[in-house]
PDB file of C-alpha atoms in Angstrom:
ATOM      1  CA  GLN U 451      83.541  91.246  37.055  1.00 89.00           C
ATOM      2  CA  VAL U 452      85.495  91.226  40.280  1.00 93.00           C
ATOM      3  CA  HIS U 453      89.200  91.620  39.698  1.00 96.00           C
ATOM      4  CA  LEU U 454      91.852  90.937  42.332  1.00 97.00           C
ATOM      5  CA  VAL U 455      95.503  91.780  41.933  1.00 96.00           C
ATOM      6  CA  GLU U 456      98.120  90.608  44.420  1.00 96.00           C
ATOM      7  CA  SER U 457     101.612  92.001  44.695  1.00 95.00           C
ATOM      8  CA  GLY U 458     104.564  91.971  47.042  1.00 97.00           C
ATOM      9  CA  GLY U 459     105.689  88.357  46.991  1.00 96.00           C
ATOM     10  CA  GLY U 460     109.305  87.369  46.581  1.00 97.00           C
ATOM     11  CA  SER U 461     112.247  85.604  48.146  1.00 98.00           C
ATOM     12  CA  VAL U 462     113.550  86.405  51.598  1.00 98.00           C
ATOM     13  CA  GLN U 463     115.755  84.808  54.226  1.00 98.00           C
ATOM     14  CA  ALA U 464     114.315  83.403  57.420  1.00 98.00           C
ATOM     15  CA  GLY U 465     113.564  86.159  59.897  1.00 98.00           C
ATOM     16  CA  GLY U 466     112.870  88.666  57.160  1.00 98.00           C
ATOM     17  CA  SER U 467     109.686  90.498  56.235  1.00 98.00           C
ATOM     18  CA  LEU U 468     107.424  90.917  53.248  1.00 98.00           C
ATOM     19  CA  ARG U 469     104.254  92.906  52.706  1.00 98.00           C
ATOM     20  CA  LEU U 470     101.622  91.575  50.340  1.00 98.00           C
ATOM     21  CA  SER U 471      98.960  93.807  48.839  1.00 98.00           C
ATOM     22  CA  CYS U 472      95.586  92.969  47.349  1.00 98.00           C
ATOM     23  CA  ALA U 473      93.696  95.452  45.208  1.00 97.00           C
ATOM     24  CA  ALA U 474      90.050  94.649  44.487  1.00 95.00           C
ATOM     25  CA  SER U 475      87.975  96.239  41.752  1.00 93.00           C
ATOM     26  CA  GLY U 476      84.876  95.659  39.644  1.00 93.00           C
ATOM     27  CA  TYR U 477      82.575  94.574  42.455  1.00 91.00           C
ATOM     28  CA  SER U 478      79.083  95.899  42.982  1.00 90.00           C
ATOM     29  CA  TRP U 479      78.515  94.700  46.540  1.00 90.00           C
ATOM     30  CA  SER U 480      77.832  97.384  49.100  1.00 89.00           C
ATOM     31  CA  SER U 481      80.286  95.672  51.450  1.00 92.00           C
ATOM     32  CA  ILE U 482      83.123  93.264  50.731  1.00 94.00           C
ATOM     33  CA  CYS U 483      84.874  90.432  52.514  1.00 96.00           C
ATOM     34  CA  LEU U 484      88.505  89.921  51.492  1.00 97.00           C
ATOM     35  CA  ALA U 485      90.836  87.188  52.640  1.00 97.00           C
ATOM     36  CA  TRP U 486      94.448  86.128  52.337  1.00 98.00           C
ATOM     37  CA  PHE U 487      95.048  82.416  51.824  1.00 98.00           C
ATOM     38  CA  ARG U 488      98.167  80.406  51.205  1.00 97.00           C
ATOM     39  CA  GLN U 489      98.683  77.037  49.623  1.00 97.00           C
ATOM     40  CA  THR U 490     101.542  74.591  49.366  1.00 94.00           C
ATOM     41  CA  PRO U 491     101.565  71.651  46.932  1.00 89.00           C
ATOM     42  CA  GLY U 492      99.231  68.871  47.962  1.00 91.00           C
ATOM     43  CA  LYS U 493      97.621  70.846  50.750  1.00 93.00           C
ATOM     44  CA  LYS U 494      94.348  72.686  51.162  1.00 93.00           C
ATOM     45  CA  ARG U 495      94.349  76.471  51.052  1.00 95.00           C
ATOM     46  CA  GLU U 496      94.760  77.958  54.525  1.00 95.00           C
ATOM     47  CA  VAL U 497      93.053  81.220  55.441  1.00 96.00           C
ATOM     48  CA  LEU U 498      95.449  83.665  57.092  1.00 97.00           C
ATOM     49  CA  ALA U 499      93.559  86.920  57.555  1.00 97.00           C
ATOM     50  CA  THR U 500      90.376  88.670  56.547  1.00 96.00           C
ATOM     51  CA  PHE U 501      89.028  92.153  56.048  1.00 96.00           C
ATOM     52  CA  ASP U 502      85.339  92.993  56.080  1.00 95.00           C
ATOM     53  CA  SER U 503      84.435  96.539  55.110  1.00 92.00           C
ATOM     54  CA  ASP U 504      81.687  96.461  57.754  1.00 91.00           C
ATOM     55  CA  THR U 505      83.422  94.712  60.636  1.00 90.00           C
ATOM     56  CA  GLY U 506      87.166  95.162  60.102  1.00 93.00           C
ATOM     57  CA  LEU U 507      90.290  93.024  60.241  1.00 95.00           C
ATOM     58  CA  SER U 508      90.982  89.573  61.600  1.00 94.00           C
ATOM     59  CA  ALA U 509      94.076  87.367  61.701  1.00 93.00           C
ATOM     60  CA  GLY U 510      94.083  83.590  61.851  1.00 89.00           C
ATOM     61  CA  ASP U 511      95.443  81.875  64.945  1.00 90.00           C
ATOM     62  CA  SER U 512      98.192  80.135  62.990  1.00 87.00           C
ATOM     63  CA  VAL U 513      99.898  83.410  62.088  1.00 89.00           C
ATOM     64  CA  LYS U 514      98.926  85.777  64.888  1.00 87.00           C
ATOM     65  CA  GLY U 515     101.943  87.560  66.247  1.00 92.00           C
ATOM     66  CA  ARG U 516     103.885  87.290  62.982  1.00 96.00           C
ATOM     67  CA  PHE U 517     101.404  88.280  60.267  1.00 97.00           C
ATOM     68  CA  THR U 518      99.338  91.450  60.557  1.00 97.00           C
ATOM     69  CA  PRO U 519      96.403  92.324  58.292  1.00 97.00           C
ATOM     70  CA  VAL U 520      96.332  95.978  57.279  1.00 97.00           C
ATOM     71  CA  ARG U 521      93.746  98.018  55.494  1.00 96.00           C
ATOM     72  CA  ASP U 522      95.545 100.743  53.529  1.00 94.00           C
ATOM     73  CA  ASN U 523      92.907 103.405  52.966  1.00 90.00           C
ATOM     74  CA  ILE U 524      95.201 105.535  50.829  1.00 93.00           C
ATOM     75  CA  LYS U 525      96.073 102.795  48.364  1.00 92.00           C
ATOM     76  CA  ASN U 526      92.682 101.125  48.859  1.00 91.00           C
ATOM     77  CA  THR U 527      94.304  97.741  49.382  1.00 96.00           C
ATOM     78  CA  PHE U 528      94.120  94.887  51.858  1.00 97.00           C
ATOM     79  CA  ASP U 529      97.681  94.124  52.880  1.00 98.00           C
ATOM     80  CA  LEU U 530      99.333  91.337  54.804  1.00 98.00           C
ATOM     81  CA  GLN U 531     102.440  92.400  56.718  1.00 98.00           C
ATOM     82  CA  MET U 532     104.511  89.286  57.274  1.00 98.00           C
ATOM     83  CA  ASP U 533     107.343  89.434  59.799  1.00 98.00           C
ATOM     84  CA  SER U 534     109.690  86.841  61.281  1.00 97.00           C
ATOM     85  CA  LEU U 535     109.207  84.690  58.209  1.00 97.00           C
ATOM     86  CA  LYS U 536     110.074  81.010  58.411  1.00 97.00           C
ATOM     87  CA  PRO U 537     110.917  78.481  55.676  1.00 97.00           C
ATOM     88  CA  GLU U 538     107.565  76.822  56.330  1.00 95.00           C
ATOM     89  CA  ASP U 539     105.854  80.050  55.216  1.00 97.00           C
ATOM     90  CA  THR U 540     106.993  79.262  51.682  1.00 97.00           C
ATOM     91  CA  ALA U 541     103.799  79.016  49.632  1.00 98.00           C
ATOM     92  CA  MET U 542     101.649  80.608  46.979  1.00 98.00           C
ATOM     93  CA  TYR U 543      99.627  83.378  48.572  1.00 98.00           C
ATOM     94  CA  TYR U 544      96.189  84.274  47.233  1.00 98.00           C
ATOM     95  CA  CYS U 545      93.715  87.072  47.775  1.00 98.00           C
ATOM     96  CA  ALA U 546      90.026  86.157  47.596  1.00 98.00           C
ATOM     97  CA  ALA U 547      86.775  88.103  47.694  1.00 97.00           C
ATOM     98  CA  THR U 548      83.101  87.641  48.304  1.00 95.00           C
ATOM     99  CA  ALA U 549      80.174  89.772  49.393  1.00 91.00           C
ATOM    100  CA  SER U 550      80.233  90.724  53.050  1.00 89.00           C
ATOM    101  CA  ASP U 551      76.711  89.388  53.570  1.00 86.00           C
ATOM    102  CA  TYR U 552      77.279  86.069  51.779  1.00 86.00           C
ATOM    103  CA  GLY U 553      76.409  82.810  53.523  1.00 83.00           C
ATOM    104  CA  ASP U 554      75.872  81.992  57.167  1.00 83.00           C
ATOM    105  CA  TYR U 555      79.226  82.968  58.666  1.00 87.00           C
ATOM    106  CA  ASP U 556      80.964  86.244  59.324  1.00 89.00           C
ATOM    107  CA  CYS U 557      83.857  87.084  57.050  1.00 92.00           C
ATOM    108  CA  ALA U 558      86.435  86.115  59.677  1.00 90.00           C
ATOM    109  CA  TRP U 559      85.059  82.550  59.829  1.00 90.00           C
ATOM    110  CA  ARG U 560      84.789  81.751  56.129  1.00 90.00           C
ATOM    111  CA  ASP U 561      86.905  79.210  54.342  1.00 90.00           C
ATOM    112  CA  GLU U 562      88.010  78.528  50.789  1.00 93.00           C
ATOM    113  CA  GLY U 563      84.603  77.390  49.538  1.00 92.00           C
ATOM    114  CA  ASP U 564      82.937  80.648  50.521  1.00 93.00           C
ATOM    115  CA  PHE U 565      85.008  82.755  48.142  1.00 95.00           C
ATOM    116  CA  ALA U 566      83.994  83.020  44.501  1.00 93.00           C
ATOM    117  CA  TYR U 567      86.728  85.335  43.302  1.00 96.00           C
ATOM    118  CA  TRP U 568      90.474  84.761  43.454  1.00 97.00           C
ATOM    119  CA  GLY U 569      93.592  86.559  42.397  1.00 97.00           C
ATOM    120  CA  GLN U 570      96.353  84.927  40.399  1.00 97.00           C
ATOM    121  CA  GLY U 571      98.516  84.429  43.458  1.00 97.00           C
ATOM    122  CA  THR U 572     101.950  85.638  44.473  1.00 97.00           C
ATOM    123  CA  GLN U 573     104.811  83.352  45.453  1.00 98.00           C
ATOM    124  CA  VAL U 574     106.602  83.741  48.760  1.00 98.00           C
ATOM    125  CA  SER U 575     109.820  81.804  49.272  1.00 98.00           C
ATOM    126  CA  VAL U 576     111.682  81.823  52.565  1.00 98.00           C
ATOM    127  CA  SER U 577     115.147  80.313  52.724  1.00 97.00           C
ATOM    128  CA  SER U 578     116.884  79.116  55.870  1.00 95.00           C
TER     129      SER U 578
END
C-alpha cells in the first residue's frame, strides 16, 4: 500500500517562506510520479508541482517564481519550497502519487483524477 506523509505546513506572515515535504513509501512501481496540490473550501484541487523519477521536476505556471519543487535525495522526499507567500496561498496542501507510466499524459500534465494515492494534507495559513 502506497503511503504518503506530508510535513512542513504552518502559519506564516505574508512574504514569509515555508518548505513542505512529502515522503512516499510502500509502492512497487519502477518509477513514480508525485505531485503537490492545494485546495481551498469549495474549490477544485490545484496542481502546483510534480516530480517524475524518470523525467524530473516541474512547477505549475500559477506558482512559478515563488514556489520551487525540490527533490531531496538525502531525505528521499519531494519538497515544495514556498517563498514570498501571500494570504491567497492559504489552503490545505496535499501530496499525491501514481505510477510514472500511468495514463496518456506525462507526470507534469496530470490532474487530480490521475492520482490514486493521497496524503492526509498539511495546512498552510498566511496572514496579511
